Short mmCIF file of C-alpha atoms in Angstrom, two decimals:
data_model
loop_
_atom_site.label_atom_id
_atom_site.label_comp_id
_atom_site.label_asym_id
_atom_site.label_seq_id
_atom_site.Cartn_x
_atom_site.Cartn_y
_atom_site.Cartn_z
CA MET A 23 86.04 19.90 47.47
CA LYS A 24 87.86 16.60 47.61
CA ILE A 25 91.26 18.30 47.63
CA ALA A 26 90.17 20.62 50.43
CA THR A 27 88.99 17.67 52.50
CA LEU A 28 92.28 15.85 52.03
CA HIS A 29 94.18 18.98 53.01
CA PHE A 30 92.12 19.32 56.21
CA GLU A 31 92.75 15.72 57.21
CA PHE A 32 96.48 16.14 56.55
CA HIS A 33 96.56 19.28 58.70
CA ILE A 34 94.90 17.47 61.60
CA SER A 35 97.36 14.56 61.38
CA ILE A 36 100.34 16.93 61.46
CA THR A 37 98.94 18.66 64.57
CA ALA A 38 98.40 15.31 66.25
CA LEU A 39 101.93 14.24 65.34
CA ILE A 40 103.41 17.41 66.81
CA MET A 41 101.48 16.93 70.06
CA PHE A 42 102.56 13.30 70.24
CA LEU A 43 106.21 14.24 69.72
CA LEU A 44 105.97 16.98 72.34
CA LYS A 45 104.47 14.64 74.91
CA THR A 46 107.10 12.02 74.12
CA TRP A 47 109.91 14.57 74.46
CA ARG A 48 108.57 15.88 77.75
CA ALA A 49 108.28 12.39 79.20
CA SER A 50 111.72 11.36 77.96
CA ALA A 51 113.43 14.56 79.13
CA PHE A 52 111.71 14.28 82.49
CA GLY A 53 112.76 10.65 82.89
CA VAL A 54 116.42 11.33 82.17
CA TYR A 55 116.55 14.58 84.16
CA GLY A 56 114.73 12.92 87.03
CA TYR A 57 116.91 9.82 87.17
CA LEU A 58 120.01 12.00 87.30
CA ASN A 59 118.69 14.44 89.90
CA PHE A 60 115.57 13.30 91.77
CA THR A 61 116.82 10.02 93.25
CA ARG A 62 118.67 9.57 96.55
CA ASN A 63 121.99 9.69 94.74
CA GLY A 64 120.97 13.08 93.37
CA PHE A 65 120.20 14.30 96.87
CA LEU A 66 123.50 13.03 98.25
CA GLU A 67 125.39 14.74 95.43
CA HIS A 68 123.53 18.03 95.83
CA SER A 69 123.87 17.91 99.62
CA LYS A 70 127.64 18.37 99.30
CA LYS A 71 126.86 22.06 98.74
CA PHE A 72 124.43 22.35 101.67
CA LYS A 73 125.33 24.57 104.62
CA PRO A 74 124.61 22.83 107.96
CA GLU A 75 124.05 26.18 109.68
CA ASP A 76 121.03 26.80 107.43
CA MET A 77 119.13 24.14 109.37
CA GLU A 78 120.27 25.17 112.85
CA ILE A 79 117.90 28.15 113.05
CA ARG A 80 115.46 28.10 115.96
CA ILE A 81 111.89 29.30 115.45
CA GLU A 82 110.35 29.30 118.92
CA GLY A 83 107.20 31.38 119.02
CA LYS A 84 106.38 30.83 115.36
CA ASN A 85 103.25 29.01 114.25
CA CYS A 86 103.43 26.53 111.40
CA VAL A 87 100.47 24.83 109.70
CA VAL A 88 101.26 21.63 107.78
CA THR A 89 98.58 19.84 105.75
CA GLY A 90 98.72 16.09 105.15
CA ALA A 91 101.01 15.76 108.17
CA ASN A 92 100.30 12.24 109.38
CA SER A 93 102.81 10.44 107.11
CA GLY A 94 105.54 10.82 104.51
CA ILE A 95 106.89 14.26 103.68
CA GLY A 96 104.17 16.00 105.70
CA PHE A 97 105.07 14.05 108.84
CA ALA A 98 108.81 14.66 108.31
CA THR A 99 108.10 18.38 107.83
CA ALA A 100 105.96 18.68 110.97
CA GLU A 101 108.52 16.75 113.02
CA ALA A 102 111.44 18.87 111.80
CA LEU A 103 109.60 22.15 112.45
CA ALA A 104 108.69 20.94 115.95
CA SER A 105 112.37 20.07 116.50
CA CYS A 106 113.21 23.69 115.64
CA GLY A 107 110.92 24.87 118.44
CA ALA A 108 107.90 25.92 116.38
CA THR A 109 104.30 25.51 117.42
CA VAL A 110 102.99 23.10 114.80
CA TYR A 111 99.42 22.51 113.69
CA MET A 112 99.03 19.23 111.84
CA VAL A 113 96.06 19.22 109.47
CA CYS A 114 94.99 15.62 108.77
CA ARG A 115 91.93 13.95 107.28
CA ASN A 116 92.02 10.84 109.48
CA GLU A 117 91.79 11.61 113.19
CA GLU A 118 93.15 8.25 114.35
CA LYS A 119 96.23 8.41 112.10
CA GLY A 120 96.67 12.05 113.02
CA GLU A 121 96.64 11.29 116.75
CA THR A 122 99.25 8.56 116.26
CA ALA A 123 101.50 10.91 114.28
CA LEU A 124 101.01 13.69 116.84
CA SER A 125 102.06 11.41 119.69
CA LYS A 126 105.18 10.30 117.79
CA ILE A 127 106.26 13.87 117.06
CA GLN A 128 105.71 15.08 120.62
CA SER A 129 107.69 12.11 121.89
CA SER A 130 110.59 12.37 119.42
CA THR A 131 110.99 16.16 119.70
CA GLY A 132 110.02 16.79 123.31
CA ASN A 133 107.91 19.67 122.00
CA PRO A 134 104.43 19.73 123.56
CA ASN A 135 103.29 22.54 121.25
CA VAL A 136 102.15 20.24 118.47
CA HIS A 137 98.43 20.11 117.75
CA LEU A 138 96.09 18.13 115.52
CA LYS A 139 93.38 19.72 113.38
CA VAL A 140 91.07 17.34 111.51
CA CYS A 141 89.96 18.42 108.05
CA ASP A 142 89.19 16.66 104.78
CA LEU A 143 90.98 18.84 102.23
CA SER A 144 88.88 17.46 99.38
CA SER A 145 85.89 19.33 100.83
CA ILE A 146 85.52 23.09 100.46
CA SER A 147 82.90 23.17 103.22
CA GLU A 148 85.29 21.41 105.63
CA ILE A 149 88.16 23.72 104.69
CA LYS A 150 85.95 26.75 105.32
CA SER A 151 84.87 25.33 108.67
CA PHE A 152 88.47 24.59 109.67
CA ALA A 153 89.66 28.05 108.60
CA SER A 154 86.81 29.72 110.48
CA ARG A 155 87.58 27.85 113.71
CA PHE A 156 91.30 28.47 113.38
CA SER A 157 90.87 32.16 112.53
CA SER A 158 88.66 32.78 115.55
CA LYS A 159 91.75 32.47 117.75
CA ASP A 160 93.65 35.16 115.81
CA VAL A 161 96.78 32.99 115.83
CA PRO A 162 99.36 34.45 113.42
CA VAL A 163 100.49 31.90 110.83
CA HIS A 164 104.18 32.29 110.06
CA VAL A 165 104.46 29.22 107.83
CA LEU A 166 101.76 27.44 105.84
CA VAL A 167 102.91 24.23 104.17
CA ASN A 168 100.50 22.97 101.51
CA ASN A 169 101.62 19.35 101.46
CA ALA A 170 98.40 17.32 101.27
CA GLY A 171 97.98 15.61 97.91
CA LEU A 172 97.02 12.39 96.20
CA VAL A 173 96.96 10.40 92.97
CA GLU A 174 93.60 8.75 92.29
CA HIS A 175 93.79 6.67 89.11
CA LYS A 176 90.06 6.34 88.54
CA ARG A 177 87.73 9.27 88.01
CA VAL A 178 86.15 9.89 91.41
CA THR A 179 83.75 12.75 92.07
CA THR A 180 83.50 14.28 95.53
CA SER A 181 80.19 14.96 97.28
CA GLU A 182 80.59 18.58 96.18
CA GLY A 183 80.87 17.56 92.54
CA PHE A 184 84.61 17.95 91.92
CA GLU A 185 87.09 15.48 90.43
CA LEU A 186 89.00 14.17 93.45
CA ASN A 187 92.60 14.86 92.39
CA PHE A 188 91.68 18.43 91.46
CA ALA A 189 89.67 18.86 94.67
CA VAL A 190 92.64 18.04 96.92
CA ASN A 191 95.68 19.10 94.92
CA VAL A 192 94.38 22.33 93.40
CA LEU A 193 91.11 23.55 94.88
CA GLY A 194 92.04 22.48 98.42
CA THR A 195 95.43 24.15 98.16
CA TYR A 196 93.90 27.32 96.74
CA ALA A 197 91.11 27.53 99.33
CA THR A 198 93.40 26.81 102.30
CA THR A 199 95.87 29.48 101.22
CA GLU A 200 93.29 32.15 100.46
CA LEU A 201 91.38 31.56 103.70
CA MET A 202 94.60 31.69 105.74
CA LEU A 203 95.71 35.02 104.24
CA PRO A 204 94.42 37.18 107.14
CA LEU A 205 96.42 35.09 109.64
CA LEU A 206 99.48 35.13 107.39
CA GLU A 207 99.23 38.92 107.20
CA ILE A 208 99.33 39.12 111.00
CA ALA A 209 102.69 37.32 110.85
CA SER A 210 104.09 39.56 108.10
CA PRO A 211 106.74 40.43 107.09
CA ASP A 212 107.98 36.96 108.07
CA ALA A 213 105.02 34.97 106.74
CA ARG A 214 105.46 32.43 103.98
CA VAL A 215 103.48 29.80 102.07
CA ILE A 216 105.31 26.70 100.85
CA THR A 217 103.52 24.43 98.41
CA VAL A 218 104.84 20.92 97.82
CA SER A 219 104.59 20.38 94.07
CA SER A 220 106.22 17.63 92.00
CA GLY A 221 108.68 17.21 89.17
CA GLY A 222 105.84 15.49 87.36
CA MET A 223 104.67 18.97 86.38
CA TYR A 224 107.56 19.12 83.90
CA THR A 225 105.65 16.71 81.68
CA THR A 226 102.66 18.96 81.03
CA PRO A 227 101.72 22.56 80.25
CA LEU A 228 99.13 24.53 82.17
CA THR A 229 95.62 23.75 80.96
CA SER A 230 92.20 25.25 81.61
CA ASP A 231 90.71 21.73 81.64
CA LEU A 232 91.10 21.61 85.41
CA GLN A 233 88.90 18.55 86.01
CA PHE A 234 90.08 16.49 83.02
CA SER A 235 86.75 16.72 81.26
CA ASP A 236 88.24 16.11 77.81
CA GLY A 237 89.77 12.84 76.64
CA LYS A 238 90.41 9.57 78.44
CA PHE A 239 91.03 10.18 82.14
CA SER A 240 94.51 9.48 83.52
CA GLY A 241 95.16 9.92 87.22
CA VAL A 242 98.90 10.28 86.70
CA GLU A 243 98.47 12.93 84.02
CA GLN A 244 95.87 14.75 86.13
CA TYR A 245 98.30 14.77 89.06
CA ALA A 246 101.01 16.29 86.83
CA ARG A 247 98.54 18.91 85.60
CA ASN A 248 97.57 19.70 89.20
CA LYS A 249 101.21 20.16 90.16
CA ARG A 250 101.76 22.50 87.21
CA VAL A 251 98.82 24.58 88.46
CA GLN A 252 100.42 24.78 91.91
CA VAL A 253 103.63 26.21 90.46
CA ALA A 254 101.76 28.76 88.34
CA LEU A 255 99.50 29.64 91.30
CA THR A 256 102.57 30.31 93.44
CA GLU A 257 103.83 32.75 90.80
CA LYS A 258 100.45 34.47 90.73
CA TRP A 259 100.14 34.69 94.51
CA ALA A 260 103.59 36.27 94.70
CA GLU A 261 102.45 38.89 92.21
CA MET A 262 99.01 39.49 93.75
CA TYR A 263 100.17 39.78 97.35
CA LYS A 264 103.64 41.28 96.94
CA ASN A 265 102.76 44.16 99.27
CA LYS A 266 101.37 42.02 102.09
CA GLY A 267 104.69 40.79 103.51
CA ILE A 268 104.04 37.15 102.56
CA GLY A 269 106.48 35.02 100.57
CA PHE A 270 105.16 32.30 98.27
CA TYR A 271 107.32 29.35 97.25
CA SER A 272 106.72 26.04 95.49
CA MET A 273 109.13 23.14 95.66
CA HIS A 274 109.85 19.66 94.37
CA PRO A 275 110.86 17.02 96.95
CA GLY A 276 112.48 14.67 94.46
CA TRP A 277 111.46 11.05 94.15
CA ALA A 278 110.86 9.97 97.74
CA GLU A 279 109.79 6.67 99.23
CA THR A 280 106.57 7.52 101.05
CA PRO A 281 103.38 5.62 101.89
CA GLY A 282 101.58 7.74 99.30
CA VAL A 283 103.99 6.81 96.51
CA ALA A 284 103.94 3.14 97.46
CA LYS A 285 100.14 3.11 97.32
CA SER A 286 99.50 5.23 94.24
CA LEU A 287 102.55 4.37 92.12
CA PRO A 288 103.49 0.78 93.09
CA ASP A 289 105.34 -0.01 89.83
CA PHE A 290 107.38 3.19 90.06
CA ASN A 291 108.10 2.47 93.72
CA LYS A 292 109.26 -1.06 92.89
CA TRP A 293 111.32 -0.01 89.84
CA LEU A 294 113.30 2.52 91.89
CA SER A 295 113.47 0.46 95.06
CA GLY A 296 116.64 1.37 96.93
CA LYS A 297 117.11 4.51 94.84
CA LEU A 298 114.32 6.68 96.25
CA ARG A 299 114.88 9.41 98.78
CA THR A 300 113.71 9.08 102.36
CA SER A 301 110.77 11.17 103.53
CA GLU A 302 113.23 13.30 105.50
CA GLU A 303 115.31 13.97 102.40
CA GLY A 304 112.15 14.81 100.47
CA ALA A 305 111.14 17.27 103.19
CA ASP A 306 114.58 18.87 103.42
CA THR A 307 113.87 21.78 101.07
CA VAL A 308 110.50 22.46 102.72
CA ILE A 309 112.29 22.90 106.07
CA TRP A 310 115.02 24.97 104.44
CA LEU A 311 112.43 27.31 102.90
CA ALA A 312 110.67 27.64 106.27
CA LEU A 313 113.87 28.60 108.09
CA GLN A 314 115.78 30.88 105.72
CA PRO A 315 115.64 34.68 105.94
CA LYS A 316 113.25 35.78 103.21
CA GLU A 317 115.97 38.00 101.75
CA LYS A 318 117.66 34.82 100.51
CA LEU A 319 114.54 33.61 98.71
CA VAL A 320 112.64 34.57 95.57
CA SER A 321 108.89 34.86 96.08
CA GLY A 322 107.12 32.95 93.33
CA GLY A 323 110.17 30.72 92.86
CA PHE A 324 110.26 26.95 92.41
CA TYR A 325 112.86 25.22 94.61
CA PHE A 326 114.63 21.89 94.57
CA ASP A 327 117.42 20.73 96.90
CA ARG A 328 117.80 24.14 98.57
CA ALA A 329 118.18 26.07 95.32
CA GLU A 330 115.88 27.79 92.86
CA ALA A 331 115.13 25.42 89.99
CA PRO A 332 113.80 25.85 86.44
CA LYS A 333 110.04 25.57 86.02
CA HIS A 334 110.29 24.29 82.45
CA LEU A 335 112.48 21.77 80.65
CA LYS A 336 114.20 22.84 77.45
CA PHE A 337 112.14 22.50 74.26
CA ALA A 338 109.11 21.28 76.25
CA SER A 339 106.87 24.19 75.17
CA THR A 340 105.30 24.65 78.60
CA ARG A 341 106.47 28.19 79.42
CA GLN A 342 103.86 30.11 77.42
CA SER A 343 101.02 28.10 78.96
CA HIS A 344 101.35 30.04 82.24
CA ALA A 345 99.69 32.98 80.47
CA ILE A 346 96.28 31.45 81.27
CA ILE A 347 96.76 31.51 85.05
CA ASP A 348 94.52 34.57 85.45
CA SER A 349 91.52 32.72 84.02
CA ILE A 350 92.32 29.69 86.18
CA VAL A 351 92.40 31.86 89.30
CA ASP A 352 89.03 33.32 88.30
CA THR A 353 87.64 29.79 88.00
CA LEU A 354 89.03 28.71 91.39
CA ARG A 355 87.73 31.85 93.06
CA SER A 356 84.24 31.13 91.74
CA LEU A 357 84.33 27.62 93.26
CA VAL A 358 85.33 28.62 96.80
#
């Protein structure tokens, strides 16, 4: 009995060691890969291969919905789409900040067809109310940009009982997309959904512990988990709705200097001061995905700097984790 007990304890320690080494490798590989590619220097290097004509496409008459559009990458996305002639619907939580952003975009672009919709994307009831009001007008949605997101370091529970990061980054993204499907179908075959993920997802596999119920809570790790879910969800949506004429794409904006990053990751923001991308550079691939003919794109793909990018780092053991996406979708569906 004593030998068996010792063997069991040894087995557990080996498993723990393997997990520790995996997490260390993922973090290290991500740090090196990110520093070489995700900074402003990375963008400037990659931009040498960009084609200016890709961004000269006009999209008058098309309707674009952008969540989290009052600042940062969301604002840059809404402004760029308005500059291309689109009718833009900015979905923002704070009405005052949204009105200020709306005024700036109308002024800078000369496009009066920019509208504000107020919705707290951490609330399923508010998302349903917004979607119901929007759908009543039967406005076709050509482009839905799921940009709204946050990093909350402390465990915060919403009034509906959900962990806050999960509520906004995963459940809000899922609910918004699913509820907008009828309007996206009206715009098919040119409809597309673009979800702004993060390179942070490289550091973690997909997990069924969606609300970080196990272990000591980490807002940064939860954010990375949420972003991994978004990438896997995009794959699943592409598979589920392949016959509906809707393209689904996720993307990574690189490391950009935005109000959100400055607030939620102040040490990171300070460490890379002067090396971070601008909000416009972070939004570049979102705009590119919105403008390109769908024949050039891969539905379900993950994009970075106007090119399809790997979803997994080498030797990170995250690829097989995507096999659980079906059960995750079942869970999300039951919550909406």
